[in-house]
Amino acid sequence: MNILEKIVADKKKEVLLKKGLIPVSQLEHSVLFERPTLSLVEALRLSDTGIIAEHKRRSPSRSVINQSLNVQDVATGYENAGVSGMSVLTDGKYFGGSLDDVLIARASCNLPILRKEFIIDEYQLLEAKAYGADVILLIAAILTKEEIEQFSLFARSLSLNVLLEVHNEAELQKSIMPSLDMIGVNNRNLKTFEVSLATSKELSDQIPNDFLKVSESGISSIEAIKELRPFGYKGFLIGENFMKTENAGQSAAQFIKNLKV
């Protein structure tokens, strides 16, 4: 089993357990369930930087990134820095995150929030909505074409934006459908963890213009963004670069300032 298969196997057990603890009706009656969602697509279209900044404590590829920053400080820091949206990791076992992180981020800023999670069940979309997220991530590598369609249509019915993540041409070709909003190309090879911007460049012309293009992983410099913009990318997901510093918001602010020069 590779790391992704391990995560998915654990996620299936976790979701089953959660379904037994918190019924759907309880999620649907949460205070945030009825709030109007914010559009990350619109925020990125209007942005001159396209930065989606991430809150991530650790990862399988890097182990501990930063355990000391609190979500509230990170969220307000990112908003003050002028990012377009915030990504919040909610997987506990492998990334040290939780849905409470989304809740705190939602209370701390007015940015569109992406729930970064390994989604394998509609129940997780209801959770995302109930905890104040605006966007959900679907990972093509772990889903069938039918599941991508099912989850993306359900997300749409909840007024959630959908970011679909692909790693290669085969994943992209099976996934293109009208119920998606954004297509993200992950530059990290999930088997080797190696990162290459060439992945985003190679797949760019195969992504129809109906979808906003996002590049993910390995974006740690202004040069990387400038290199990818001519390929039509409007969104850039940056996590470790800001989180590995003592002040993620300040780090994002400096990055954006340099990008605008």
PDB file of C-alpha atoms in Angstrom:
ATOM      1  CA  MET A   1       0.000   0.000   0.000  1.00  0.00           C
ATOM      2  CA  ASN A   2       1.291   3.481  -0.853  1.00  0.00           C
ATOM      3  CA  ILE A   3       0.687   6.395   1.509  1.00  0.00           C
ATOM      4  CA  LEU A   4      -2.453   7.520  -0.328  1.00  0.00           C
ATOM      5  CA  GLU A   5      -4.022   4.065  -0.074  1.00  0.00           C
ATOM      6  CA  LYS A   6      -3.203   3.960   3.651  1.00  0.00           C
ATOM      7  CA  ILE A   7      -4.787   7.374   4.210  1.00  0.00           C
ATOM      8  CA  VAL A   8      -7.950   6.351   2.320  1.00  0.00           C
ATOM      9  CA  ALA A   9      -8.267   3.063   4.253  1.00  0.00           C
ATOM     10  CA  ASP A  10      -8.015   4.987   7.542  1.00  0.00           C
ATOM     11  CA  LYS A  11     -10.392   7.679   6.276  1.00  0.00           C
ATOM     12  CA  LYS A  12     -13.104   5.107   5.520  1.00  0.00           C
ATOM     13  CA  LYS A  13     -12.933   3.845   9.125  1.00  0.00           C
ATOM     14  CA  GLU A  14     -12.932   7.402  10.478  1.00  0.00           C
ATOM     15  CA  VAL A  15     -15.991   8.490   8.450  1.00  0.00           C
ATOM     16  CA  LEU A  16     -17.902   5.372   9.478  1.00  0.00           C
ATOM     17  CA  LEU A  17     -17.168   6.165  13.123  1.00  0.00           C
ATOM     18  CA  LYS A  18     -18.181   9.821  12.746  1.00  0.00           C
ATOM     19  CA  LYS A  19     -21.469   8.900  11.065  1.00  0.00           C
ATOM     20  CA  GLY A  20     -22.316   6.859  14.141  1.00  0.00           C
ATOM     21  CA  LEU A  21     -21.488   9.754  16.475  1.00  0.00           C
ATOM     22  CA  ILE A  22     -22.933  12.781  14.671  1.00  0.00           C
ATOM     23  CA  PRO A  23     -26.086  12.236  12.590  1.00  0.00           C
ATOM     24  CA  VAL A  24     -26.632  14.148   9.335  1.00  0.00           C
ATOM     25  CA  SER A  25     -29.566  16.023  10.907  1.00  0.00           C
ATOM     26  CA  GLN A  26     -27.218  17.467  13.533  1.00  0.00           C
ATOM     27  CA  LEU A  27     -24.850  18.773  10.839  1.00  0.00           C
ATOM     28  CA  GLU A  28     -27.746  20.255   8.864  1.00  0.00           C
ATOM     29  CA  HIS A  29     -28.985  22.121  11.948  1.00  0.00           C
ATOM     30  CA  SER A  30     -25.638  23.691  12.772  1.00  0.00           C
ATOM     31  CA  VAL A  31     -25.529  27.491  12.920  1.00  0.00           C
ATOM     32  CA  LEU A  32     -23.164  27.812   9.946  1.00  0.00           C
ATOM     33  CA  PHE A  33     -25.046  25.448   7.643  1.00  0.00           C
ATOM     34  CA  GLU A  34     -27.295  28.222   6.306  1.00  0.00           C
ATOM     35  CA  ARG A  35     -24.635  30.903   5.896  1.00  0.00           C
ATOM     36  CA  PRO A  36     -24.082  32.130   2.329  1.00  0.00           C
ATOM     37  CA  THR A  37     -20.782  30.705   1.066  1.00  0.00           C
ATOM     38  CA  LEU A  38     -17.934  32.776  -0.361  1.00  0.00           C
ATOM     39  CA  SER A  39     -16.709  31.994  -3.867  1.00  0.00           C
ATOM     40  CA  LEU A  40     -13.030  31.143  -4.184  1.00  0.00           C
ATOM     41  CA  VAL A  41     -13.443  31.159  -7.975  1.00  0.00           C
ATOM     42  CA  GLU A  42     -14.571  34.791  -7.919  1.00  0.00           C
ATOM     43  CA  ALA A  43     -11.863  35.761  -5.428  1.00  0.00           C
ATOM     44  CA  LEU A  44      -9.176  34.234  -7.670  1.00  0.00           C
ATOM     45  CA  ARG A  45     -10.590  35.794 -10.842  1.00  0.00           C
ATOM     46  CA  LEU A  46     -10.473  39.238  -9.233  1.00  0.00           C
ATOM     47  CA  SER A  47      -7.069  38.721  -7.611  1.00  0.00           C
ATOM     48  CA  ASP A  48      -3.772  39.994  -8.986  1.00  0.00           C
ATOM     49  CA  THR A  49      -1.792  37.383  -7.028  1.00  0.00           C
ATOM     50  CA  GLY A  50      -4.002  34.266  -6.833  1.00  0.00           C
ATOM     51  CA  ILE A  51      -2.500  33.017  -3.575  1.00  0.00           C
ATOM     52  CA  ILE A  52      -4.388  30.340  -1.637  1.00  0.00           C
ATOM     53  CA  ALA A  53      -2.486  30.098   1.644  1.00  0.00           C
ATOM     54  CA  GLU A  54      -2.602  26.923   3.686  1.00  0.00           C
ATOM     55  CA  HIS A  55      -2.719  26.004   7.359  1.00  0.00           C
ATOM     56  CA  LYS A  56      -0.837  22.732   7.736  1.00  0.00           C
ATOM     57  CA  ARG A  57       0.890  21.442  10.885  1.00  0.00           C
ATOM     58  CA  ARG A  58       2.591  18.389   9.421  1.00  0.00           C
ATOM     59  CA  SER A  59       2.539  16.071   6.407  1.00  0.00           C
ATOM     60  CA  PRO A  60       3.672  12.549   5.492  1.00  0.00           C
ATOM     61  CA  SER A  61       6.357  13.992   3.199  1.00  0.00           C
ATOM     62  CA  ARG A  62       7.770  16.564   5.639  1.00  0.00           C
ATOM     63  CA  SER A  63       6.663  15.245   9.088  1.00  0.00           C
ATOM     64  CA  VAL A  64       6.388  18.277  11.411  1.00  0.00           C
ATOM     65  CA  ILE A  65       6.141  21.644   9.638  1.00  0.00           C
ATOM     66  CA  ASN A  66       4.919  23.826  12.501  1.00  0.00           C
ATOM     67  CA  GLN A  67       2.946  22.788  15.588  1.00  0.00           C
ATOM     68  CA  SER A  68       3.171  26.110  17.396  1.00  0.00           C
ATOM     69  CA  LEU A  69       1.122  28.501  15.216  1.00  0.00           C
ATOM     70  CA  ASN A  70      -2.525  28.829  16.178  1.00  0.00           C
ATOM     71  CA  VAL A  71      -5.210  28.873  13.516  1.00  0.00           C
ATOM     72  CA  GLN A  72      -6.690  32.214  14.548  1.00  0.00           C
ATOM     73  CA  ASP A  73      -3.360  34.042  14.145  1.00  0.00           C
ATOM     74  CA  VAL A  74      -2.674  32.320  10.842  1.00  0.00           C
ATOM     75  CA  ALA A  75      -6.136  33.121   9.441  1.00  0.00           C
ATOM     76  CA  THR A  76      -6.075  36.798  10.426  1.00  0.00           C
ATOM     77  CA  GLY A  77      -2.474  37.052   9.236  1.00  0.00           C
ATOM     78  CA  TYR A  78      -3.348  35.585   5.856  1.00  0.00           C
ATOM     79  CA  GLU A  79      -6.343  37.897   5.451  1.00  0.00           C
ATOM     80  CA  ASN A  80      -4.249  40.966   6.352  1.00  0.00           C
ATOM     81  CA  ALA A  81      -1.594  39.808   3.877  1.00  0.00           C
ATOM     82  CA  GLY A  82      -4.173  39.917   1.078  1.00  0.00           C
ATOM     83  CA  VAL A  83      -4.378  36.259   0.077  1.00  0.00           C
ATOM     84  CA  SER A  84      -7.336  35.170  -2.092  1.00  0.00           C
ATOM     85  CA  GLY A  85      -8.347  32.183  -0.010  1.00  0.00           C
ATOM     86  CA  MET A  86      -7.281  29.891   2.828  1.00  0.00           C
ATOM     87  CA  SER A  87      -6.822  26.136   2.720  1.00  0.00           C
ATOM     88  CA  VAL A  88      -7.235  24.251   5.996  1.00  0.00           C
ATOM     89  CA  LEU A  89      -6.044  20.663   6.419  1.00  0.00           C
ATOM     90  CA  THR A  90      -8.599  18.703   8.447  1.00  0.00           C
ATOM     91  CA  ASP A  91      -7.042  15.225   8.441  1.00  0.00           C
ATOM     92  CA  GLY A  92      -5.886  14.380  11.963  1.00  0.00           C
ATOM     93  CA  LYS A  93      -3.768  11.248  11.713  1.00  0.00           C
ATOM     94  CA  TYR A  94      -1.420  12.286   8.910  1.00  0.00           C
ATOM     95  CA  PHE A  95      -1.606  16.103   8.920  1.00  0.00           C
ATOM     96  CA  GLY A  96      -2.479  17.028  12.511  1.00  0.00           C
ATOM     97  CA  GLY A  97      -5.575  18.979  11.481  1.00  0.00           C
ATOM     98  CA  SER A  98      -9.259  18.909  12.444  1.00  0.00           C
ATOM     99  CA  LEU A  99     -12.636  20.352  11.495  1.00  0.00           C
ATOM    100  CA  ASP A 100     -12.302  22.657  14.503  1.00  0.00           C
ATOM    101  CA  ASP A 101      -9.470  24.348  12.598  1.00  0.00           C
ATOM    102  CA  VAL A 102     -12.009  25.279   9.886  1.00  0.00           C
ATOM    103  CA  LEU A 103     -14.408  26.556  12.558  1.00  0.00           C
ATOM    104  CA  ILE A 104     -11.723  28.773  14.111  1.00  0.00           C
ATOM    105  CA  ALA A 105     -10.528  30.006  10.709  1.00  0.00           C
ATOM    106  CA  ARG A 106     -14.115  30.846   9.753  1.00  0.00           C
ATOM    107  CA  ALA A 107     -14.576  32.880  12.940  1.00  0.00           C
ATOM    108  CA  SER A 108     -11.243  34.656  12.410  1.00  0.00           C
ATOM    109  CA  CYS A 109     -11.382  35.810   8.792  1.00  0.00           C
ATOM    110  CA  ASN A 110     -13.661  36.562   5.879  1.00  0.00           C
ATOM    111  CA  LEU A 111     -11.693  34.594   3.277  1.00  0.00           C
ATOM    112  CA  PRO A 112     -13.118  31.738   1.183  1.00  0.00           C
ATOM    113  CA  ILE A 113     -12.037  28.593   3.070  1.00  0.00           C
ATOM    114  CA  LEU A 114     -11.119  25.325   1.398  1.00  0.00           C
ATOM    115  CA  ARG A 115     -11.563  22.184   3.471  1.00  0.00           C
ATOM    116  CA  LYS A 116      -8.459  20.199   2.459  1.00  0.00           C
ATOM    117  CA  GLU A 117      -9.430  16.611   3.065  1.00  0.00           C
ATOM    118  CA  PHE A 118      -9.467  13.134   1.557  1.00  0.00           C
ATOM    119  CA  ILE A 119     -13.133  13.052   0.591  1.00  0.00           C
ATOM    120  CA  ILE A 120     -14.626   9.606   0.075  1.00  0.00           C
ATOM    121  CA  ASP A 121     -18.215  10.180   1.274  1.00  0.00           C
ATOM    122  CA  GLU A 122     -20.990  12.784   0.893  1.00  0.00           C
ATOM    123  CA  TYR A 123     -21.091  13.015   4.687  1.00  0.00           C
ATOM    124  CA  GLN A 124     -17.773  14.912   4.594  1.00  0.00           C
ATOM    125  CA  LEU A 125     -19.348  17.579   2.368  1.00  0.00           C
ATOM    126  CA  LEU A 126     -22.089  18.115   4.937  1.00  0.00           C
ATOM    127  CA  GLU A 127     -19.372  18.437   7.585  1.00  0.00           C
ATOM    128  CA  ALA A 128     -17.549  21.015   5.450  1.00  0.00           C
ATOM    129  CA  LYS A 129     -20.717  23.084   5.105  1.00  0.00           C
ATOM    130  CA  ALA A 130     -21.606  22.737   8.801  1.00  0.00           C
ATOM    131  CA  TYR A 131     -18.176  23.904   9.945  1.00  0.00           C
ATOM    132  CA  GLY A 132     -18.051  26.962   7.690  1.00  0.00           C
ATOM    133  CA  ALA A 133     -16.027  25.885   4.655  1.00  0.00           C
ATOM    134  CA  ASP A 134     -16.773  27.353   1.203  1.00  0.00           C
ATOM    135  CA  VAL A 135     -14.803  24.994  -1.016  1.00  0.00           C
ATOM    136  CA  ILE A 136     -14.136  21.258  -1.060  1.00  0.00           C
ATOM    137  CA  LEU A 137     -11.272  19.311  -2.581  1.00  0.00           C
ATOM    138  CA  LEU A 138     -11.841  16.167  -4.631  1.00  0.00           C
ATOM    139  CA  ILE A 139      -8.748  14.067  -5.365  1.00  0.00           C
ATOM    140  CA  ALA A 140      -9.014  12.266  -8.705  1.00  0.00           C
ATOM    141  CA  ALA A 141      -6.424   9.658  -7.652  1.00  0.00           C
ATOM    142  CA  ILE A 142      -8.747   8.224  -4.980  1.00  0.00           C
ATOM    143  CA  LEU A 143     -12.130   8.571  -6.704  1.00  0.00           C
ATOM    144  CA  THR A 144     -13.910   6.988  -9.655  1.00  0.00           C
ATOM    145  CA  LYS A 145     -15.419   9.167 -12.374  1.00  0.00           C
ATOM    146  CA  GLU A 146     -18.877   8.376 -10.944  1.00  0.00           C
ATOM    147  CA  GLU A 147     -17.836   9.454  -7.440  1.00  0.00           C
ATOM    148  CA  ILE A 148     -16.341  12.701  -8.744  1.00  0.00           C
ATOM    149  CA  GLU A 149     -19.646  13.459 -10.463  1.00  0.00           C
ATOM    150  CA  GLN A 150     -21.733  12.450  -7.440  1.00  0.00           C
ATOM    151  CA  PHE A 151     -19.697  14.490  -4.949  1.00  0.00           C
ATOM    152  CA  SER A 152     -19.275  17.541  -7.181  1.00  0.00           C
ATOM    153  CA  LEU A 153     -23.006  17.729  -7.923  1.00  0.00           C
ATOM    154  CA  PHE A 154     -23.798  17.329  -4.218  1.00  0.00           C
ATOM    155  CA  ALA A 155     -21.274  20.059  -3.356  1.00  0.00           C
ATOM    156  CA  ARG A 156     -22.931  22.341  -5.914  1.00  0.00           C
ATOM    157  CA  SER A 157     -26.324  21.702  -4.265  1.00  0.00           C
ATOM    158  CA  LEU A 158     -24.754  22.923  -0.995  1.00  0.00           C
ATOM    159  CA  SER A 159     -23.334  26.047  -2.737  1.00  0.00           C
ATOM    160  CA  LEU A 160     -19.769  24.835  -2.203  1.00  0.00           C
ATOM    161  CA  ASN A 161     -17.072  25.465  -4.821  1.00  0.00           C
ATOM    162  CA  VAL A 162     -15.317  22.332  -6.080  1.00  0.00           C
ATOM    163  CA  LEU A 163     -11.561  22.091  -6.633  1.00  0.00           C
ATOM    164  CA  LEU A 164     -10.590  18.864  -8.353  1.00  0.00           C
ATOM    165  CA  GLU A 165      -6.971  17.765  -7.926  1.00  0.00           C
ATOM    166  CA  VAL A 166      -5.118  15.767 -10.573  1.00  0.00           C
ATOM    167  CA  HIS A 167      -1.553  14.468 -10.806  1.00  0.00           C
ATOM    168  CA  ASN A 168      -1.393  13.263 -14.410  1.00  0.00           C
ATOM    169  CA  GLU A 169      -3.132  13.204 -17.784  1.00  0.00           C
ATOM    170  CA  ALA A 170      -5.145  10.025 -17.111  1.00  0.00           C
ATOM    171  CA  GLU A 171      -6.674  11.528 -13.945  1.00  0.00           C
ATOM    172  CA  LEU A 172      -7.463  14.752 -15.785  1.00  0.00           C
ATOM    173  CA  GLN A 173      -9.149  13.046 -18.744  1.00  0.00           C
ATOM    174  CA  LYS A 174     -11.444  10.916 -16.550  1.00  0.00           C
ATOM    175  CA  SER A 175     -12.433  13.899 -14.410  1.00  0.00           C
ATOM    176  CA  ILE A 176     -13.407  16.765 -16.694  1.00  0.00           C
ATOM    177  CA  MET A 177     -17.107  17.501 -16.138  1.00  0.00           C
ATOM    178  CA  PRO A 178     -19.320  20.602 -15.868  1.00  0.00           C
ATOM    179  CA  SER A 179     -19.962  20.224 -12.104  1.00  0.00           C
ATOM    180  CA  LEU A 180     -16.372  21.251 -11.265  1.00  0.00           C
ATOM    181  CA  ASP A 181     -15.293  24.864 -10.709  1.00  0.00           C
ATOM    182  CA  MET A 182     -11.517  24.617 -10.531  1.00  0.00           C
ATOM    183  CA  ILE A 183      -8.933  22.085 -11.624  1.00  0.00           C
ATOM    184  CA  GLY A 184      -5.798  21.900  -9.550  1.00  0.00           C
ATOM    185  CA  VAL A 185      -2.613  20.249 -10.766  1.00  0.00           C
ATOM    186  CA  ASN A 186      -0.572  18.790  -7.923  1.00  0.00           C
ATOM    187  CA  ASN A 187       3.110  18.988  -8.796  1.00  0.00           C
ATOM    188  CA  ARG A 188       4.003  16.369  -6.204  1.00  0.00           C
ATOM    189  CA  ASN A 189       4.362  12.745  -7.302  1.00  0.00           C
ATOM    190  CA  LEU A 190       2.387  10.866  -4.653  1.00  0.00           C
ATOM    191  CA  LYS A 191       4.501   7.758  -4.992  1.00  0.00           C
ATOM    192  CA  THR A 192       7.946   9.378  -4.758  1.00  0.00           C
ATOM    193  CA  PHE A 193       7.006  12.760  -3.187  1.00  0.00           C
ATOM    194  CA  GLU A 194       9.219  14.460  -5.781  1.00  0.00           C
ATOM    195  CA  VAL A 195       7.983  17.855  -6.932  1.00  0.00           C
ATOM    196  CA  SER A 196       8.184  19.284 -10.447  1.00  0.00           C
ATOM    197  CA  LEU A 197       6.475  22.355 -11.937  1.00  0.00           C
ATOM    198  CA  ALA A 198       6.690  20.579 -15.293  1.00  0.00           C
ATOM    199  CA  THR A 199       3.516  18.690 -14.295  1.00  0.00           C
ATOM    200  CA  SER A 200       1.492  21.923 -14.226  1.00  0.00           C
ATOM    201  CA  LYS A 201       3.027  23.085 -17.510  1.00  0.00           C
ATOM    202  CA  GLU A 202       2.407  19.814 -19.334  1.00  0.00           C
ATOM    203  CA  LEU A 203      -1.238  19.540 -18.282  1.00  0.00           C
ATOM    204  CA  SER A 204      -2.193  23.203 -18.686  1.00  0.00           C
ATOM    205  CA  ASP A 205      -3.323  23.087 -22.314  1.00  0.00           C
ATOM    206  CA  GLN A 206      -5.481  20.030 -21.637  1.00  0.00           C
ATOM    207  CA  ILE A 207      -7.580  21.851 -19.044  1.00  0.00           C
ATOM    208  CA  PRO A 208     -10.572  23.508 -20.754  1.00  0.00           C
ATOM    209  CA  ASN A 209     -10.894  27.260 -20.198  1.00  0.00           C
ATOM    210  CA  ASP A 210     -14.262  26.756 -18.474  1.00  0.00           C
ATOM    211  CA  PHE A 211     -12.307  25.834 -15.351  1.00  0.00           C
ATOM    212  CA  LEU A 212     -10.095  28.052 -13.276  1.00  0.00           C
ATOM    213  CA  LYS A 213      -6.573  26.550 -13.168  1.00  0.00           C
ATOM    214  CA  VAL A 214      -4.774  26.105  -9.870  1.00  0.00           C
ATOM    215  CA  SER A 215      -1.209  24.886  -9.363  1.00  0.00           C
ATOM    216  CA  GLU A 216      -0.423  23.058  -6.114  1.00  0.00           C
ATOM    217  CA  SER A 217       2.749  21.909  -4.286  1.00  0.00           C
ATOM    218  CA  GLY A 218       6.308  23.061  -4.758  1.00  0.00           C
ATOM    219  CA  ILE A 219       5.435  26.720  -5.162  1.00  0.00           C
ATOM    220  CA  SER A 220       7.962  28.329  -2.865  1.00  0.00           C
ATOM    221  CA  SER A 221       9.193  31.256  -4.925  1.00  0.00           C
ATOM    222  CA  ILE A 222       7.961  34.294  -6.830  1.00  0.00           C
ATOM    223  CA  GLU A 223       9.731  32.832  -9.882  1.00  0.00           C
ATOM    224  CA  ALA A 224       7.576  29.694  -9.780  1.00  0.00           C
ATOM    225  CA  ILE A 225       4.389  31.775 -10.007  1.00  0.00           C
ATOM    226  CA  LYS A 226       5.770  33.971 -12.779  1.00  0.00           C
ATOM    227  CA  GLU A 227       6.797  30.824 -14.626  1.00  0.00           C
ATOM    228  CA  LEU A 228       3.302  29.307 -14.361  1.00  0.00           C
ATOM    229  CA  ARG A 229       1.165  32.345 -15.155  1.00  0.00           C
ATOM    230  CA  PRO A 230       1.748  32.178 -18.939  1.00  0.00           C
ATOM    231  CA  PHE A 231       0.301  28.654 -18.795  1.00  0.00           C
ATOM    232  CA  GLY A 232      -3.052  30.066 -17.656  1.00  0.00           C
ATOM    233  CA  TYR A 233      -2.835  29.438 -13.910  1.00  0.00           C
ATOM    234  CA  LYS A 234      -4.853  31.873 -11.786  1.00  0.00           C
ATOM    235  CA  GLY A 235      -4.546  30.118  -8.425  1.00  0.00           C
ATOM    236  CA  PHE A 236      -1.435  29.029  -6.499  1.00  0.00           C
ATOM    237  CA  LEU A 237      -1.758  26.882  -3.394  1.00  0.00           C
ATOM    238  CA  ILE A 238       1.089  27.604  -0.977  1.00  0.00           C
ATOM    239  CA  GLY A 239       1.398  25.762   2.311  1.00  0.00           C
ATOM    240  CA  GLU A 240       4.753  24.818   3.750  1.00  0.00           C
ATOM    241  CA  ASN A 241       6.472  27.980   2.514  1.00  0.00           C
ATOM    242  CA  PHE A 242       4.445  30.153   4.929  1.00  0.00           C
ATOM    243  CA  MET A 243       3.805  27.605   7.670  1.00  0.00           C
ATOM    244  CA  LYS A 244       7.462  26.752   8.244  1.00  0.00           C
ATOM    245  CA  THR A 245       8.126  30.335   9.400  1.00  0.00           C
ATOM    246  CA  GLU A 246       7.430  31.841  12.835  1.00  0.00           C
ATOM    247  CA  ASN A 247       4.729  34.120  11.444  1.00  0.00           C
ATOM    248  CA  ALA A 248       2.781  32.674   8.506  1.00  0.00           C
ATOM    249  CA  GLY A 249       0.785  35.860   7.892  1.00  0.00           C
ATOM    250  CA  GLN A 250       3.862  38.070   7.828  1.00  0.00           C
ATOM    251  CA  SER A 251       5.608  35.595   5.541  1.00  0.00           C
ATOM    252  CA  ALA A 252       2.609  35.634   3.151  1.00  0.00           C
ATOM    253  CA  ALA A 253       2.508  39.450   3.234  1.00  0.00           C
ATOM    254  CA  GLN A 254       6.187  39.709   2.279  1.00  0.00           C
ATOM    255  CA  PHE A 255       5.728  37.120  -0.483  1.00  0.00           C
ATOM    256  CA  ILE A 256       2.764  39.002  -1.973  1.00  0.00           C
ATOM    257  CA  LYS A 257       4.602  42.329  -1.724  1.00  0.00           C
ATOM    258  CA  ASN A 258       7.542  40.850  -3.661  1.00  0.00           C
ATOM    259  CA  LEU A 259       5.200  39.271  -6.198  1.00  0.00           C
ATOM    260  CA  LYS A 260       3.623  42.629  -6.983  1.00  0.00           C
ATOM    261  CA  VAL A 261       6.976  44.348  -7.643  1.00  0.00           C
TER     262      VAL A 261
END
